[in-house]
mmCIF file of C-alpha atoms in Angstrom:
data_model
loop_
_atom_site.group_PDB
_atom_site.id
_atom_site.type_symbol
_atom_site.label_atom_id
_atom_site.label_comp_id
_atom_site.label_asym_id
_atom_site.label_seq_id
_atom_site.Cartn_x
_atom_site.Cartn_y
_atom_site.Cartn_z
ATOM 1 C CA TYR B 1 0.002 0.045 -0.002
ATOM 2 C CA SER B 2 2.863 2.306 0.648
ATOM 3 C CA LYS B 3 3.923 2.056 -3.061
ATOM 4 C CA ALA B 4 0.350 3.030 -4.167
ATOM 5 C CA ILE B 5 0.421 5.952 -1.636
ATOM 6 C CA GLU B 6 3.778 7.048 -3.195
ATOM 7 C CA ALA B 7 2.260 6.917 -6.690
ATOM 8 C CA ASN B 8 -0.930 8.693 -5.539
ATOM 9 C CA PRO B 9 -0.700 10.511 -2.137
ATOM 10 C CA LEU B 10 -4.400 11.151 -2.064
ATOM 11 C CA PHE B 11 -5.440 7.531 -2.605
ATOM 12 C CA SER B 12 -7.642 7.173 0.488
ATOM 13 C CA LYS B 13 -8.332 3.385 -0.005
ATOM 14 C CA ALA B 14 -4.617 2.663 0.031
ATOM 15 C CA TYR B 15 -4.263 4.484 3.405
ATOM 16 C CA LEU B 16 -7.312 2.748 4.749
ATOM 17 C CA ASN B 17 -5.894 -0.764 3.820
ATOM 18 C CA ARG B 18 -2.513 0.063 5.011
ATOM 19 C CA ALA B 19 -4.061 1.257 8.434
ATOM 20 C CA PHE B 20 -5.819 -2.118 8.688
ATOM 21 C CA VAL B 21 -2.608 -3.899 8.086
ATOM 22 C CA TYR B 22 -0.913 -1.803 10.830
ATOM 23 C CA ASN B 23 -3.732 -2.856 13.168
ATOM 24 C CA LYS B 24 -3.081 -6.572 12.186
ATOM 25 C CA LEU B 25 0.643 -6.033 12.975
ATOM 26 C CA PHE B 26 -0.249 -4.430 16.383
ATOM 27 C CA GLN B 27 1.038 -0.972 15.299
ATOM 28 C CA PRO B 28 -1.885 0.985 16.261
ATOM 29 C CA GLU B 29 -0.203 4.409 16.447
ATOM 30 C CA LYS B 30 0.704 4.126 12.653
ATOM 31 C CA ALA B 31 -2.716 2.939 11.936
ATOM 32 C CA ILE B 32 -4.330 5.852 13.661
ATOM 33 C CA LEU B 33 -2.382 8.250 11.505
ATOM 34 C CA ASP B 34 -3.565 6.563 8.430
ATOM 35 C CA PHE B 35 -7.191 6.343 9.668
ATOM 36 C CA ASN B 36 -7.098 9.935 10.421
ATOM 37 C CA PHE B 37 -5.818 10.985 7.004
ATOM 38 C CA VAL B 38 -8.599 8.900 5.387
ATOM 39 C CA ILE B 39 -11.089 10.901 7.526
ATOM 40 C CA GLN B 40 -9.515 14.166 6.253
ATOM 41 C CA LEU B 41 -10.057 12.892 2.739
ATOM 42 C CA GLU B 42 -13.439 11.248 3.318
ATOM 43 C CA PRO B 43 -15.145 12.495 6.449
ATOM 44 C CA LYS B 44 -18.034 9.965 6.221
ATOM 45 C CA CYS B 45 -15.955 6.882 6.039
ATOM 46 C CA ASP B 46 -17.357 4.680 8.701
ATOM 47 C CA ARG B 47 -14.664 2.089 8.182
ATOM 48 C CA ALA B 48 -11.922 4.397 9.322
ATOM 49 C CA TYR B 49 -13.709 5.251 12.499
ATOM 50 C CA SER B 50 -14.156 1.515 13.212
ATOM 51 C CA GLY B 51 -10.523 1.108 12.553
ATOM 52 C CA ILE B 52 -9.597 3.921 14.993
ATOM 53 C CA ALA B 53 -11.738 2.225 17.518
ATOM 54 C CA ILE B 54 -9.730 -1.059 17.130
ATOM 55 C CA SER B 55 -6.498 0.862 17.280
ATOM 56 C CA HIS B 56 -7.548 2.596 20.569
ATOM 57 C CA TYR B 57 -8.641 -0.782 21.880
ATOM 58 C CA TYR B 58 -5.094 -2.226 21.287
ATOM 59 C CA ILE B 59 -3.537 0.795 22.846
ATOM 60 C CA ASP B 60 -5.920 0.810 25.894
ATOM 61 C CA ASP B 61 -5.677 -2.900 26.323
ATOM 62 C CA ALA B 62 -1.842 -2.856 26.263
ATOM 63 C CA LEU B 63 -1.285 0.232 28.362
ATOM 64 C CA THR B 64 -4.328 0.839 30.743
ATOM 65 C CA THR B 65 -4.707 -1.323 33.756
ATOM 66 C CA LYS B 66 -7.204 1.122 35.389
ATOM 67 C CA GLN B 67 -10.981 0.230 34.421
ATOM 68 C CA GLU B 68 -12.405 3.767 34.765
ATOM 69 C CA GLY B 69 -12.107 5.509 31.394
ATOM 70 C CA LYS B 70 -10.649 2.473 29.672
ATOM 71 C CA TYR B 71 -11.633 2.060 25.985
ATOM 72 C CA LEU B 72 -13.539 5.350 25.963
ATOM 73 C CA LYS B 73 -11.948 6.406 22.619
ATOM 74 C CA SER B 74 -12.925 3.096 21.162
ATOM 75 C CA ILE B 75 -16.515 3.549 22.149
ATOM 76 C CA GLU B 76 -16.541 6.990 20.780
ATOM 77 C CA SER B 77 -15.039 5.883 17.470
ATOM 78 C CA PHE B 78 -17.331 2.833 17.091
ATOM 79 C CA SER B 79 -20.332 5.229 17.877
ATOM 80 C CA LYS B 80 -19.264 7.626 15.178
ATOM 81 C CA SER B 81 -18.833 4.735 12.758
ATOM 82 C CA ILE B 82 -22.449 3.668 13.607
ATOM 83 C CA GLU B 83 -23.762 7.151 13.226
ATOM 84 C CA LEU B 84 -22.329 7.167 9.655
ATOM 85 C CA ASN B 85 -23.550 3.727 8.792
ATOM 86 C CA PRO B 86 -26.228 2.439 11.183
ATOM 87 C CA ASN B 87 -26.385 -0.861 9.182
ATOM 88 C CA ASN B 88 -22.808 -1.829 9.988
ATOM 89 C CA ALA B 89 -23.090 -4.960 11.992
ATOM 90 C CA TYR B 90 -19.178 -5.226 12.470
ATOM 91 C CA SER B 91 -19.265 -1.729 14.399
ATOM 92 C CA TYR B 92 -21.932 -2.899 16.578
ATOM 93 C CA ASN B 93 -20.018 -6.113 17.297
ATOM 94 C CA GLY B 94 -17.001 -4.049 18.049
ATOM 95 C CA LYS B 95 -18.828 -1.778 20.344
ATOM 96 C CA GLY B 96 -20.396 -4.684 22.105
ATOM 97 C CA TRP B 97 -16.759 -6.233 22.481
ATOM 98 C CA ILE B 98 -15.604 -3.064 24.041
ATOM 99 C CA TYR B 99 -18.608 -3.029 26.591
ATOM 100 C CA TYR B 100 -17.818 -6.704 27.356
ATOM 101 C CA CYS B 101 -14.285 -5.784 28.104
ATOM 102 C CA GLN B 102 -15.554 -3.023 30.450
ATOM 103 C CA LYS B 103 -17.818 -5.534 32.180
ATOM 104 C CA LYS B 104 -20.846 -3.678 30.958
ATOM 105 C CA TYR B 105 -22.434 -6.953 29.974
ATOM 106 C CA LEU B 106 -26.032 -5.645 29.321
ATOM 107 C CA GLU B 107 -24.791 -2.865 27.034
ATOM 108 C CA ALA B 108 -22.741 -5.449 25.363
ATOM 109 C CA ILE B 109 -25.690 -7.661 24.764
ATOM 110 C CA GLU B 110 -27.628 -4.750 23.336
ATOM 111 C CA SER B 111 -24.859 -4.043 20.704
ATOM 112 C CA PHE B 112 -24.592 -7.850 19.822
ATOM 113 C CA ASN B 113 -28.336 -7.974 19.400
ATOM 114 C CA LYS B 114 -28.172 -5.144 16.877
ATOM 115 C CA ALA B 115 -25.229 -6.837 15.166
ATOM 116 C CA ILE B 116 -27.175 -10.134 14.858
ATOM 117 C CA PHE B 117 -30.378 -8.231 13.683
ATOM 118 C CA LEU B 118 -28.389 -6.646 10.976
ATOM 119 C CA GLU B 119 -26.376 -9.863 9.932
ATOM 120 C CA PRO B 120 -28.101 -13.089 11.302
ATOM 121 C CA SER B 121 -25.210 -15.238 10.328
ATOM 122 C CA PHE B 122 -22.664 -13.229 12.142
ATOM 123 C CA LYS B 123 -20.962 -16.061 14.211
ATOM 124 C CA ASN B 124 -18.642 -13.753 16.159
ATOM 125 C CA ALA B 125 -21.565 -11.755 17.396
ATOM 126 C CA TYR B 126 -23.221 -14.947 18.667
ATOM 127 C CA PHE B 127 -20.055 -16.080 20.329
ATOM 128 C CA ASN B 128 -19.589 -12.578 21.948
ATOM 129 C CA ARG B 129 -23.243 -12.411 23.070
ATOM 130 C CA GLY B 130 -22.952 -16.002 24.480
ATOM 131 C CA LEU B 131 -19.976 -14.854 26.602
ATOM 132 C CA SER B 132 -21.909 -11.824 27.662
ATOM 133 C CA TYR B 133 -25.016 -13.830 28.624
ATOM 134 C CA ARG B 134 -22.718 -16.350 30.594
ATOM 135 C CA SER B 135 -21.270 -13.325 32.430
ATOM 136 C CA VAL B 136 -24.606 -12.329 33.733
ATOM 137 C CA GLU B 137 -25.373 -15.997 34.477
ATOM 138 C CA ASN B 138 -28.014 -16.504 31.852
ATOM 139 C CA HIS B 139 -26.595 -19.797 30.794
ATOM 140 C CA ILE B 140 -29.646 -20.793 28.823
ATOM 141 C CA GLN B 141 -29.329 -17.810 26.465
ATOM 142 C CA ALA B 142 -25.536 -18.421 26.393
ATOM 143 C CA ILE B 143 -26.102 -22.073 25.353
ATOM 144 C CA ASP B 144 -28.430 -20.847 22.627
ATOM 145 C CA ASP B 145 -25.962 -18.511 21.258
ATOM 146 C CA PHE B 146 -23.156 -20.926 21.251
ATOM 147 C CA THR B 147 -25.385 -23.609 19.493
ATOM 148 C CA ASN B 148 -26.282 -20.893 16.833
ATOM 149 C CA GLY B 149 -22.663 -20.399 16.407
ATOM 150 C CA ILE B 150 -22.063 -24.019 15.981
ATOM 151 C CA LYS B 151 -24.877 -24.261 13.370
ATOM 152 C CA ILE B 152 -23.429 -21.159 11.433
ATOM 153 C CA SER B 153 -19.836 -22.148 11.688
ATOM 154 C CA PHE B 154 -18.796 -25.193 9.660
ATOM 155 C CA PHE B 155 -15.064 -25.054 10.418
ATOM 156 C CA ASN B 156 -13.255 -23.977 13.584
ATOM 157 C CA ASN B 157 -16.305 -24.265 15.772
ATOM 158 C CA TRP B 158 -14.453 -26.034 18.657
ATOM 159 C CA LEU B 159 -14.557 -22.800 20.582
ATOM 160 C CA PHE B 160 -18.256 -22.694 20.509
ATOM 161 C CA TYR B 161 -18.365 -26.346 21.706
ATOM 162 C CA SER B 162 -15.940 -25.423 24.542
ATOM 163 C CA GLU B 163 -17.810 -22.282 25.759
ATOM 164 C CA ARG B 164 -21.099 -24.164 25.467
ATOM 165 C CA SER B 165 -19.906 -26.951 27.648
ATOM 166 C CA PHE B 166 -18.917 -24.494 30.283
ATOM 167 C CA SER B 167 -22.541 -23.157 30.336
ATOM 168 C CA TYR B 168 -24.007 -26.582 30.435
ATOM 169 C CA ASN B 169 -21.706 -27.308 33.309
ATOM 170 C CA ALA B 170 -22.871 -24.067 35.140
ATOM 171 C CA ILE B 171 -26.467 -25.322 35.021
ATOM 172 C CA GLY B 172 -25.527 -28.900 36.161
ATOM 173 C CA LYS B 173 -25.805 -30.576 32.799
ATOM 174 C CA LYS B 174 -23.169 -32.932 31.494
ATOM 175 C CA THR B 175 -22.187 -32.629 27.904
#
């Protein structure tokens, strides 16, 4: 992407994609610079705000140990992304994950509900909502979500089975 940016310094999609790569490489500071440049070029780019939210999540998760105020910039950025594109299931899932990390399980469930409403086959949202339900000791709903994830996920669904077994165990059922 850097070569594409050299050839065309205003190529916003190259900056956007490079920023996502920086996030994958756990270089969130570099990602934020590129996402912010994309926003300067395209102020309504919801994916850039989602990317910034993820970058701030990495930074907060690595540096912040105090719960108060943790992930605030991530929530703000996901909220902006949702404002720009209210049909972006991935932003709702991301916002829900941040709430889950903050131990705000009911808010997390609400965000995951919206993500699943928008994209009924979104297996990560089912998984995350299942974790949230289990955290509020609603094991029946957690089992339902993990089971739905198993039905949706043809490959690599061992994690759904594993988490579902924890919920079954919590209500005294053997798997």
